[in-house]
XYZ file of C-alpha atoms in Angstrom:
690
model
C -0.119 -0.050 -0.087
C 1.581 3.231 -1.281
C 0.794 6.675 0.404
C -1.061 8.799 -1.980
C -1.113 12.602 -2.923
C -4.272 12.303 -4.798
C -6.249 14.218 -2.115
C -9.744 15.695 -2.603
C -8.600 18.962 -1.742
C -9.583 22.534 -3.376
C -7.266 23.353 -6.076
C -4.268 25.590 -5.051
C -3.427 28.760 -6.956
C -1.083 27.039 -9.442
C -3.612 24.131 -10.106
C -6.507 26.654 -10.596
C -4.417 28.605 -13.287
C -4.187 25.506 -15.390
C -7.734 24.415 -14.681
C -9.160 27.836 -15.990
C -6.686 28.564 -18.807
C -8.315 29.592 -21.898
C -5.245 29.398 -23.829
C -4.998 27.063 -27.143
C -1.470 25.829 -26.330
C -0.579 24.963 -22.788
C 2.570 23.536 -21.212
C 2.088 22.157 -17.696
C 5.230 21.616 -15.609
C 4.348 19.008 -13.105
C 7.076 17.858 -10.757
C 6.870 14.870 -8.487
C 3.840 14.829 -6.239
C 2.248 18.132 -7.474
C -1.216 16.544 -8.266
C -0.806 16.625 -11.794
C -3.379 14.018 -12.662
C -6.254 15.673 -10.482
C -5.506 18.872 -11.817
C -6.046 17.767 -15.377
C -9.150 15.703 -14.287
C -10.688 18.946 -12.861
C -9.655 20.879 -15.999
C -11.635 18.370 -18.177
C -14.647 18.819 -15.737
C -14.256 22.592 -16.150
C -14.173 22.165 -19.808
C -17.311 19.904 -19.951
C -19.071 22.402 -17.818
C -17.990 25.063 -20.230
C -19.811 23.408 -23.025
C -17.201 21.340 -24.543
C -18.695 17.733 -25.310
C -16.926 15.206 -23.226
C -16.265 13.055 -26.433
C -14.518 15.963 -27.991
C -11.625 15.667 -25.015
C -8.830 13.203 -25.954
C -6.242 12.141 -23.265
C -3.233 10.379 -24.434
C -0.917 8.598 -21.809
C 2.403 6.938 -22.036
C 1.137 3.583 -20.708
C -1.827 1.634 -19.376
C -0.948 2.432 -15.769
C -1.377 6.173 -16.425
C -4.453 5.521 -18.522
C -5.988 3.922 -15.553
C -4.984 6.678 -13.086
C -6.865 9.216 -15.369
C -9.841 6.903 -15.496
C -9.867 6.622 -11.661
C -9.454 10.217 -11.057
C -12.233 11.329 -13.590
C -14.615 8.747 -11.860
C -13.714 9.906 -8.479
C -14.285 13.668 -9.519
C -17.816 12.706 -10.931
C -16.825 13.755 -14.627
C -19.532 12.706 -16.690
C -19.513 11.816 -20.431
C -17.299 9.548 -22.713
C -13.993 11.286 -22.254
C -11.615 9.318 -24.734
C -8.589 8.165 -22.767
C -6.064 5.993 -24.755
C -2.303 4.894 -24.638
C -0.450 6.484 -27.864
C -0.227 2.973 -29.383
C -3.835 2.141 -28.799
C -4.814 5.475 -30.290
C -2.535 4.637 -33.392
C -4.246 1.043 -33.730
C -7.677 2.715 -33.619
C -6.847 5.090 -36.439
C -5.772 2.079 -38.562
C -8.706 -0.216 -37.693
C -11.302 2.784 -37.757
C -10.004 4.925 -40.676
C -7.794 2.343 -42.843
C -9.751 -0.765 -42.316
C -8.095 -2.369 -45.580
C -4.521 -1.908 -43.924
C -2.757 -4.499 -42.253
C -3.297 -3.757 -38.581
C -3.182 -7.141 -36.616
C -0.208 -6.941 -33.864
C 1.581 -10.239 -33.548
C 4.522 -11.485 -31.442
C 7.636 -11.280 -33.657
C 10.310 -13.792 -33.790
C 12.809 -12.676 -36.627
C 15.999 -14.313 -37.634
C 18.489 -11.976 -39.245
C 19.886 -12.683 -42.850
C 22.870 -10.229 -42.795
C 25.875 -11.793 -40.883
C 26.862 -8.561 -38.947
C 23.215 -8.462 -37.706
C 23.119 -12.098 -36.845
C 26.065 -11.323 -34.406
C 24.297 -8.229 -33.002
C 21.075 -9.963 -32.486
C 22.904 -12.712 -30.305
C 20.101 -15.274 -30.320
C 18.077 -17.078 -32.963
C 14.962 -15.096 -32.565
C 16.592 -11.452 -33.042
C 14.944 -9.981 -30.209
C 17.564 -7.258 -29.837
C 17.384 -6.702 -33.607
C 13.551 -6.071 -33.386
C 14.124 -3.463 -30.616
C 16.535 -1.553 -33.075
C 14.109 -1.703 -35.852
C 11.785 -0.006 -33.329
C 14.277 2.537 -32.587
C 14.510 3.354 -36.613
C 10.498 3.500 -36.813
C 10.510 5.747 -33.678
C 12.758 8.157 -35.624
C 10.471 8.076 -38.518
C 12.275 5.686 -40.700
C 9.835 3.737 -42.698
C 10.524 0.403 -44.085
C 7.948 0.829 -46.685
C 9.631 3.762 -48.123
C 12.302 2.152 -50.379
C 13.455 5.387 -52.042
C 17.206 5.935 -52.493
C 16.764 9.133 -50.269
C 15.182 7.470 -47.480
C 17.579 4.667 -47.430
C 20.684 6.920 -47.628
C 19.146 9.014 -44.806
C 18.798 5.856 -42.553
C 22.438 4.835 -43.395
C 23.718 8.376 -42.490
C 21.750 8.304 -39.269
C 22.948 4.778 -38.250
C 26.691 5.784 -38.803
C 26.172 8.946 -36.912
C 24.446 7.138 -33.762
C 26.275 3.896 -34.037
C 27.865 4.351 -30.677
C 24.837 4.876 -29.084
C 22.832 2.188 -31.055
C 24.843 -0.759 -30.307
C 25.480 -2.438 -26.755
C 28.824 -2.057 -25.023
C 30.175 -5.420 -25.627
C 29.202 -5.366 -29.439
C 31.035 -1.954 -29.785
C 34.419 -3.250 -28.148
C 34.282 -6.229 -30.926
C 33.023 -4.077 -33.729
C 34.638 -0.627 -33.331
C 32.980 2.578 -34.915
C 35.590 3.338 -37.403
C 35.900 -0.310 -38.737
C 32.201 -1.339 -38.849
C 29.896 1.459 -38.629
C 29.382 1.942 -42.423
C 28.967 -1.750 -43.077
C 26.668 -2.020 -40.010
C 24.486 0.680 -41.563
C 24.493 -1.029 -44.927
C 23.311 -4.352 -43.637
C 20.748 -2.739 -41.293
C 19.190 -0.822 -44.397
C 18.768 -4.271 -46.183
C 17.616 -6.131 -43.136
C 15.057 -3.432 -42.301
C 13.385 -3.904 -45.757
C 13.630 -7.849 -45.158
C 11.855 -7.376 -41.895
C 9.084 -5.528 -43.539
C 8.554 -8.425 -46.012
C 8.743 -10.774 -43.189
C 5.784 -8.948 -41.383
C 3.914 -8.532 -44.672
C 4.198 -12.088 -45.392
C 2.610 -12.967 -41.924
C -0.202 -10.287 -42.240
C 0.947 -8.575 -38.990
C 2.468 -5.376 -37.781
C 4.762 -4.904 -34.794
C 4.260 -2.715 -31.646
C 5.917 0.547 -33.153
C 4.006 0.125 -36.434
C 0.793 0.929 -34.482
C 1.926 4.547 -34.608
C 4.206 4.566 -37.476
C 1.647 3.319 -39.833
C -1.239 5.476 -38.535
C 0.990 8.696 -38.809
C 2.286 7.681 -42.403
C -1.407 7.103 -43.549
C -2.681 10.264 -41.909
C 0.250 12.202 -43.786
C -0.729 10.860 -46.937
C -4.334 11.246 -46.812
C -5.059 14.846 -45.667
C -8.804 14.455 -45.861
C -8.730 11.566 -43.428
C -6.477 13.648 -41.137
C -8.704 16.492 -41.204
C -11.621 14.254 -40.391
C -9.757 13.026 -37.204
C -8.824 16.287 -36.163
C -12.577 17.573 -36.440
C -13.307 15.086 -33.681
C -11.328 16.796 -30.853
C -11.715 20.279 -29.304
C -8.862 19.424 -26.603
C -5.987 17.186 -26.585
C -4.175 16.472 -23.411
C -0.781 14.606 -23.522
C 0.565 13.171 -20.313
C 4.239 12.479 -19.501
C 5.255 14.607 -22.362
C 9.091 14.177 -21.442
C 8.927 10.611 -22.397
C 7.735 10.915 -26.042
C 9.888 10.110 -28.868
C 9.994 12.002 -32.415
C 7.348 9.519 -33.780
C 5.061 10.370 -30.934
C 5.528 14.000 -31.421
C 4.669 13.952 -35.073
C 1.366 11.896 -34.395
C 0.355 14.010 -31.662
C 0.941 17.307 -33.910
C -0.937 15.849 -36.967
C -4.086 15.209 -34.830
C -4.065 18.103 -32.621
C -3.574 21.133 -35.127
C -6.987 22.447 -34.668
C -7.479 21.709 -31.190
C -6.477 23.084 -27.737
C -3.132 21.103 -26.938
C -2.357 20.549 -23.337
C 1.204 18.885 -22.887
C 2.128 18.129 -19.306
C 5.154 16.344 -17.530
C 8.476 17.102 -15.795
C 11.809 17.351 -17.702
C 13.450 16.465 -14.322
C 11.811 13.127 -14.579
C 12.795 12.115 -18.031
C 14.642 8.885 -17.480
C 13.792 6.819 -20.531
C 16.849 7.875 -22.691
C 17.555 4.386 -23.312
C 14.224 4.071 -25.197
C 15.180 7.184 -27.180
C 12.536 9.250 -25.434
C 13.712 12.947 -25.233
C 12.421 15.812 -22.979
C 13.432 18.209 -25.708
C 9.814 18.441 -26.896
C 8.657 19.537 -23.411
C 11.458 21.948 -22.912
C 11.186 23.655 -26.214
C 7.587 23.078 -27.596
C 7.487 26.099 -29.518
C 10.137 24.506 -31.828
C 8.441 21.053 -31.911
C 4.936 22.131 -32.820
C 5.478 25.663 -34.408
C 2.989 27.040 -32.015
C 3.295 29.367 -29.043
C 2.846 27.757 -25.727
C 1.924 29.271 -22.364
C 3.759 27.618 -19.655
C 2.300 26.875 -15.907
C 4.084 25.254 -13.065
C 2.369 23.413 -10.328
C 4.643 24.558 -7.872
C 3.140 22.898 -4.633
C 4.610 19.317 -4.000
C 2.102 17.424 -1.815
C 4.372 14.325 -1.441
C 7.686 15.434 -0.148
C 8.385 17.123 3.056
C 10.680 20.274 3.273
C 13.942 18.221 4.087
C 13.635 15.735 1.034
C 12.428 18.520 -1.350
C 15.133 20.940 -0.558
C 17.874 18.530 -1.174
C 16.364 16.709 -4.169
C 16.043 20.316 -5.754
C 19.692 21.016 -4.882
C 20.848 17.959 -6.675
C 18.586 18.535 -9.862
C 19.688 22.237 -10.380
C 23.102 20.822 -11.412
C 21.708 19.948 -14.582
C 21.878 22.658 -17.452
C 19.416 21.257 -19.938
C 16.265 21.767 -17.870
C 13.441 24.422 -17.132
C 14.084 25.860 -13.910
C 11.436 25.526 -11.213
C 10.423 26.752 -8.007
C 8.740 24.100 -6.115
C 7.506 24.323 -2.422
C 6.505 21.676 -0.076
C 2.786 21.318 0.742
C 3.523 18.776 3.580
C 3.064 19.698 7.212
C 5.857 17.450 8.510
C 9.392 18.374 8.162
C 10.475 14.863 6.931
C 13.951 13.444 7.484
C 17.113 12.206 5.597
C 19.614 9.807 7.155
C 22.817 9.028 5.499
C 24.686 5.744 6.627
C 27.885 4.248 5.746
C 29.310 0.809 5.568
C 32.171 -1.013 4.488
C 30.159 -3.389 2.195
C 27.098 -4.006 0.708
C 26.256 -7.002 2.699
C 27.082 -5.284 5.977
C 25.117 -2.425 4.908
C 21.971 -4.772 3.857
C 22.235 -6.116 7.379
C 21.885 -2.962 8.949
C 19.058 -1.836 6.707
C 17.121 -5.132 7.680
C 17.498 -4.119 11.404
C 16.507 -0.399 10.974
C 13.258 -1.862 9.074
C 12.533 -4.424 11.723
C 12.932 -1.571 14.518
C 10.855 0.608 12.589
C 7.978 -1.554 12.258
C 8.243 -2.440 15.928
C 8.107 0.958 17.058
C 5.514 2.482 14.685
C 2.243 0.542 14.803
C 0.875 2.670 12.078
C 3.545 1.644 9.623
C 3.346 -1.600 7.875
C 5.709 -3.436 5.285
C 4.140 -1.826 2.265
C 4.889 1.558 3.352
C 8.637 0.932 2.683
C 10.469 0.807 -0.680
C 14.039 -0.179 -1.121
C 15.350 1.318 -4.565
C 18.589 0.550 -6.371
C 20.383 1.605 -9.709
C 20.255 -1.936 -10.754
C 18.345 -5.051 -9.930
C 21.566 -7.063 -9.266
C 22.168 -4.653 -6.139
C 19.062 -5.966 -4.525
C 20.662 -9.179 -3.755
C 22.330 -8.560 -0.578
C 19.126 -7.024 0.711
C 17.100 -10.211 -0.098
C 19.600 -12.332 1.955
C 19.246 -10.112 5.174
C 15.379 -9.496 4.704
C 14.959 -13.245 4.761
C 17.196 -13.567 7.944
C 15.170 -10.846 9.568
C 11.943 -12.852 8.560
C 10.774 -9.672 6.840
C 8.388 -10.255 3.881
C 9.340 -8.587 0.634
C 8.183 -8.214 -3.004
C 10.452 -8.313 -6.151
C 10.161 -9.087 -9.607
C 10.354 -12.942 -10.197
C 13.229 -12.796 -12.522
C 15.415 -10.938 -9.935
C 14.403 -13.436 -7.155
C 17.806 -14.845 -5.973
C 15.865 -17.764 -4.208
C 15.118 -19.074 -7.591
C 18.813 -18.999 -8.638
C 19.904 -20.488 -5.333
C 17.379 -23.299 -5.364
C 18.802 -24.264 -8.800
C 22.153 -24.263 -7.146
C 21.052 -26.482 -4.327
C 19.573 -29.006 -6.840
C 22.765 -29.182 -8.847
C 24.870 -29.584 -5.512
C 22.586 -32.417 -4.794
C 23.111 -33.960 -8.160
C 26.748 -33.571 -7.557
C 26.648 -35.468 -4.307
C 25.012 -38.187 -6.151
C 27.268 -38.329 -8.903
C 30.210 -38.699 -6.541
C 28.635 -41.521 -4.717
C 27.202 -43.565 -7.622
C 28.223 -44.895 -10.946
C 26.805 -43.913 -14.458
C 24.733 -47.073 -14.605
C 22.840 -46.058 -11.352
C 19.409 -44.560 -11.822
C 19.912 -40.714 -10.785
C 17.614 -37.735 -10.950
C 19.239 -35.536 -13.680
C 16.255 -33.151 -13.986
C 18.518 -30.532 -12.182
C 21.181 -30.646 -14.651
C 18.747 -30.670 -17.839
C 16.480 -27.918 -16.515
C 19.283 -25.573 -15.696
C 21.834 -26.063 -18.693
C 21.015 -23.003 -20.357
C 21.912 -24.063 -24.018
C 19.512 -27.074 -24.298
C 16.424 -26.154 -26.180
C 13.500 -24.950 -24.182
C 11.338 -27.786 -25.291
C 13.680 -30.182 -23.471
C 14.362 -27.965 -20.444
C 10.800 -27.296 -19.756
C 8.151 -29.462 -21.638
C 10.027 -32.540 -21.600
C 12.008 -32.160 -18.532
C 9.761 -34.794 -16.382
C 11.127 -37.645 -18.652
C 14.309 -37.418 -17.378
C 13.586 -38.086 -13.648
C 14.458 -41.866 -13.173
C 16.997 -42.663 -15.921
C 20.487 -43.879 -15.662
C 23.170 -41.767 -17.426
C 23.332 -43.679 -20.618
C 19.712 -43.400 -21.076
C 19.766 -39.808 -20.495
C 22.420 -39.360 -23.321
C 20.463 -41.578 -25.658
C 17.203 -39.524 -24.971
C 19.038 -36.321 -25.660
C 20.554 -37.834 -28.948
C 17.026 -38.845 -29.913
C 15.718 -35.378 -29.279
C 18.143 -33.973 -31.904
C 20.216 -32.089 -29.672
C 23.330 -30.694 -31.501
C 26.391 -32.548 -31.014
C 28.570 -29.598 -29.743
C 25.627 -28.796 -27.160
C 25.604 -32.313 -25.971
C 29.200 -32.423 -25.676
C 29.257 -29.044 -23.593
C 26.372 -30.910 -21.415
C 28.512 -33.992 -20.810
C 31.567 -31.828 -19.901
C 29.800 -29.833 -17.628
C 28.569 -32.734 -15.614
C 31.983 -34.255 -15.593
C 33.682 -30.943 -14.330
C 30.742 -30.756 -11.562
C 31.555 -34.262 -10.479
C 35.350 -33.593 -10.366
C 35.297 -30.389 -8.818
C 37.411 -30.494 -5.591
C 35.829 -27.626 -3.512
C 32.468 -26.298 -3.162
C 33.787 -22.759 -4.680
C 34.824 -24.941 -7.757
C 31.357 -26.470 -7.893
C 29.615 -22.977 -7.882
C 31.981 -21.934 -10.624
C 30.733 -24.788 -12.816
C 27.240 -24.181 -12.017
C 27.604 -20.545 -12.781
C 29.460 -20.778 -15.973
C 28.543 -24.334 -17.372
C 24.900 -24.606 -16.195
C 23.382 -21.086 -15.559
C 24.751 -19.296 -18.443
C 26.458 -16.424 -16.517
C 29.771 -17.197 -18.440
C 30.644 -18.809 -21.923
C 30.127 -22.464 -22.155
C 33.746 -22.675 -23.027
C 34.794 -20.911 -19.787
C 37.026 -18.446 -21.770
C 36.519 -15.180 -20.068
C 38.893 -12.421 -19.076
C 39.066 -11.604 -15.457
C 37.292 -8.165 -16.311
C 34.525 -10.060 -17.869
C 34.162 -12.425 -15.067
C 33.841 -9.400 -12.778
C 31.202 -7.896 -14.774
C 29.257 -11.094 -14.836
C 29.313 -11.471 -11.267
C 28.400 -7.924 -10.666
C 25.381 -7.810 -13.265
C 24.205 -11.182 -13.723
C 24.911 -13.677 -10.968
C 23.877 -13.818 -7.391
C 26.403 -16.761 -6.932
C 29.194 -14.415 -6.022
C 27.149 -13.419 -3.113
C 26.471 -16.862 -2.153
C 30.241 -17.439 -2.313
C 30.807 -14.589 0.493
C 28.077 -16.123 2.582
C 29.325 -19.718 2.532
C 32.965 -18.900 2.685
C 34.466 -19.655 6.129
C 31.223 -20.356 7.606
C 31.192 -24.037 7.571
C 34.197 -26.379 7.473
C 32.775 -29.088 5.383
C 31.026 -29.172 1.917
C 27.946 -31.005 3.725
C 27.917 -28.155 6.219
C 27.810 -25.598 3.520
C 25.129 -27.447 1.435
C 22.931 -27.734 4.527
C 23.215 -23.997 5.569
C 22.046 -23.328 1.806
C 19.130 -25.737 2.310
C 18.116 -24.224 5.487
C 18.215 -20.614 3.929
C 16.090 -21.672 0.875
C 13.452 -23.324 3.352
C 13.301 -20.109 5.242
C 13.002 -18.047 2.372
C 10.217 -20.255 0.706
C 8.328 -20.072 4.133
C 8.440 -16.432 4.172
C 7.049 -16.194 0.659
C 4.217 -18.140 1.683
C 2.972 -15.791 4.167
C 0.275 -13.391 3.240
C 0.200 -9.782 4.068
C 2.040 -6.473 3.298
C 5.616 -6.657 2.002
C 8.723 -4.459 1.585
C 8.956 -3.656 -1.984
C 12.364 -4.139 -3.694
C 12.530 -2.163 -7.007
C 14.900 -0.001 -9.217
C 15.032 3.619 -9.711
C 13.465 3.148 -13.195
C 10.604 1.016 -11.923
C 9.757 3.103 -9.061
C 8.725 6.114 -11.170
C 5.242 7.181 -10.377
C 5.149 5.404 -7.007
C 5.741 6.676 -3.375
C 6.385 5.229 0.006
C 6.368 6.814 3.525
C 9.850 5.382 4.064
C 12.363 4.844 1.200
C 15.919 3.337 1.375
C 18.530 4.114 -1.388
C 21.416 1.556 -0.342
C 24.911 2.038 -1.286
C 24.911 5.205 -3.536
C 28.511 4.992 -4.742
C 30.286 6.297 -7.660
C 30.048 2.846 -9.253
C 26.278 2.622 -9.242
C 25.143 6.466 -9.279
C 25.817 7.377 -11.905
C 26.058 4.116 -13.671
C 29.380 3.033 -14.806
C 28.368 2.826 -18.600
C 27.431 6.520 -18.377
C 29.062 8.516 -21.257
C 29.236 12.410 -20.554
C 29.732 13.044 -24.183
C 26.170 12.149 -24.949
C 24.708 13.796 -21.896
C 23.866 10.822 -20.008
C 25.458 12.257 -16.643
C 22.219 14.544 -16.506
C 20.164 11.834 -17.427
C 21.606 9.630 -14.465
C 21.236 12.615 -12.141
C 17.704 12.982 -13.155
C 17.070 9.098 -12.197
C 18.715 9.782 -8.802
C 16.404 12.768 -8.439
C 13.393 10.467 -9.006
C 14.527 7.908 -6.488
C 14.950 10.895 -3.882
C 11.376 12.146 -4.613
C 9.833 8.885 -3.808
C 9.951 9.640 -0.373
C 6.903 10.866 1.713
C 8.402 11.056 5.264
C 11.667 9.477 5.607
C 14.705 8.951 3.292
C 17.767 6.823 4.270
C 20.482 6.978 1.906
C 23.677 4.580 2.080
C 27.100 5.034 0.944
C 30.441 3.472 1.087
C 32.827 4.060 3.965
C 36.366 5.124 3.598
C 37.422 1.582 4.281
C 35.681 0.397 1.189
C 37.031 0.096 -2.247
C 34.383 2.220 -3.650
C 33.703 6.022 -3.200
C 30.598 8.124 -2.460
C 28.548 9.334 -5.155
C 28.844 12.930 -6.517
C 25.204 13.107 -6.355
C 25.209 13.020 -2.570
C 27.777 15.868 -2.632
C 25.855 17.708 -5.008
C 22.550 17.440 -3.032
C 24.206 18.536 0.021
C 23.912 15.311 2.009
C 27.591 14.664 2.292
C 30.270 17.274 2.441
C 33.008 17.125 -0.371
C 36.232 15.745 0.524
C 38.803 18.632 1.251
C 40.440 19.610 -2.077
C 37.801 18.532 -4.283
C 36.210 21.399 -6.124
C 32.467 21.797 -6.459
C 31.152 21.061 -10.054
C 30.429 24.540 -11.367
C 26.761 24.735 -12.271
C 26.033 25.535 -16.075
C 23.579 28.063 -16.905
C 20.053 26.761 -17.250
C 17.145 27.725 -19.172
C 15.508 31.013 -17.839
C 11.921 31.049 -19.138
C 8.890 29.590 -17.149
C 6.130 31.865 -16.393
C 4.823 32.861 -19.733
C 6.073 31.383 -23.046
C 8.586 28.757 -23.498
C 11.236 27.738 -26.090
C 13.095 31.172 -26.235
C 16.020 30.793 -24.093
C 18.786 28.181 -23.217
C 21.369 26.443 -25.074
C 21.030 24.246 -28.158
C 19.627 20.740 -27.491
C 21.948 17.849 -28.176
C 21.477 16.328 -31.571
C 20.474 12.981 -30.230
C 18.758 12.074 -26.842
C 20.974 10.502 -24.330
C 20.750 6.663 -24.364
C 22.983 4.590 -22.145
C 24.603 1.480 -23.640
C 23.443 -1.697 -21.668
C 25.062 -5.039 -21.952
C 22.599 -7.722 -22.494
C 22.339 -9.924 -19.578
C 20.982 -13.214 -18.462
C 19.167 -11.953 -15.322
C 17.764 -8.585 -16.031
C 19.995 -5.774 -14.740
């Protein structure tokens, strides 16, 4: 249960200005906790009361969660009539089905195998999922695979060459440097983009981004239909405008030319640069829409108390490319921020669990659902899971990041290892743990046919895999992994075999540099943490395995309990959420900003916005962790910038750059030129989601 700021109070001065505005082009700057959704809901109510038919008001949202929030708000406010509320994708799909019924519009799940050799390496798997994402990026930048003209193809190639370092993941870039491969990559991508369109056409489907691209392209080519669509709407309201991409902007522009246009959002919460979203359209709307916007700021923050609001504002003002704002707290309590420091993540996690237990014990009005623990990456939540389980504190986390699943697989493989050491190959053994967790076996065998391997001797297992047409190379890798598991002399070596040869956190050949191994441990695998916990705690292999078994039993028992849970999440996933108490563990220079951040693409400002979002999730108490002087890591610069931690002596403060200067009336006049491309962090693809 999150705390809520959607209170039924009379609109404040700043909200009332938005509700009553008669301007045709309106920008609403709505920082965290400012009551944006309720303000826009009241504006809709006022417009209907003024004679605008409800059916002529269109609200476009970024996702279904925001759509649901608007629907609930209008219902709570008693707004009558059929106000149209849609996500941008569903709106685009509606245009296709209603205005162009003969056009292909069925959206299908796409598994595409690339034909070009360089792109096959880029895709990294037989289904081309990463490549399909890249096609979506091209479409979001208005590259149309149905436009086969030389001009369009040349423009696509030039753009790909120019943005190559932002388009491809870090590991691919290392193996295929820009100077050598950018041109050939762009040429192959141009051909593959066309092949992909033929692939979709042959199956009679479109992909997710086509819902917007096809509708925009058809409206652009059919002015009469576009005029008919525009005639339906007197007012168009667009939520979370800082998260739109160039295609979104064009689609919004073409359907809102004759309507009152209200764009709303917060450029300080623009955190989806990795999706190629850009806050530039919100910062400079006059340029984007060729119309003069009047700007309003919802100044009162009804979520964050003064202590948290002041420090988060001090942080975000270090960004140069933003619209200045003047927020004030509308919360009666002062709030608190506590900075804690420890020598390691594991020690810090233990203290956080104790603090949560003590807080719950001494505050009867607080329950687990009032507490959120947020980190930059999902992998950084592992230590916290361990100590929450040890303290019997129930928690919620996304299933793919639940370390108990990984550790349960480890336990099953260790039990198999024990059986292999005791018996001979001819003895019937349960090999399901090995088969179900060997990443390189086909899914049909690992999942659908897994039960067939429960009571077989090893020769029968081998024969069954051969009969299932498992590739010879894969079968050899599987047999080698089993042999290595059986021969491992220490539990640490067993964990290494399990980690690299079964669960897939390393190449099956085991040939990794020390740097690659370190990256895999920090990003993908929770087994590095398991090693730390088991090391030195038990003198025997049997004792260590028993300790792991007891831990998993305790974790499963805790999961089965019903009731409120502490929420474990990332900064990104926490956007739009809030808790009375928020914990930001281990804010070091190796987590905030993210190590992959590149200053040359403006990503440092993006990372600063992300940490600002994390800070402003707290409605009462904020706890921030940092590494101590005894740690190998160092305190994040963001804590210095927010005034939470003094700068070390001799370290100069970073000079603030001049920011944009206009907010009160019209936007888009002042400030430096926007960067050519929105910031997009390169993220390595990992087995566990990071």
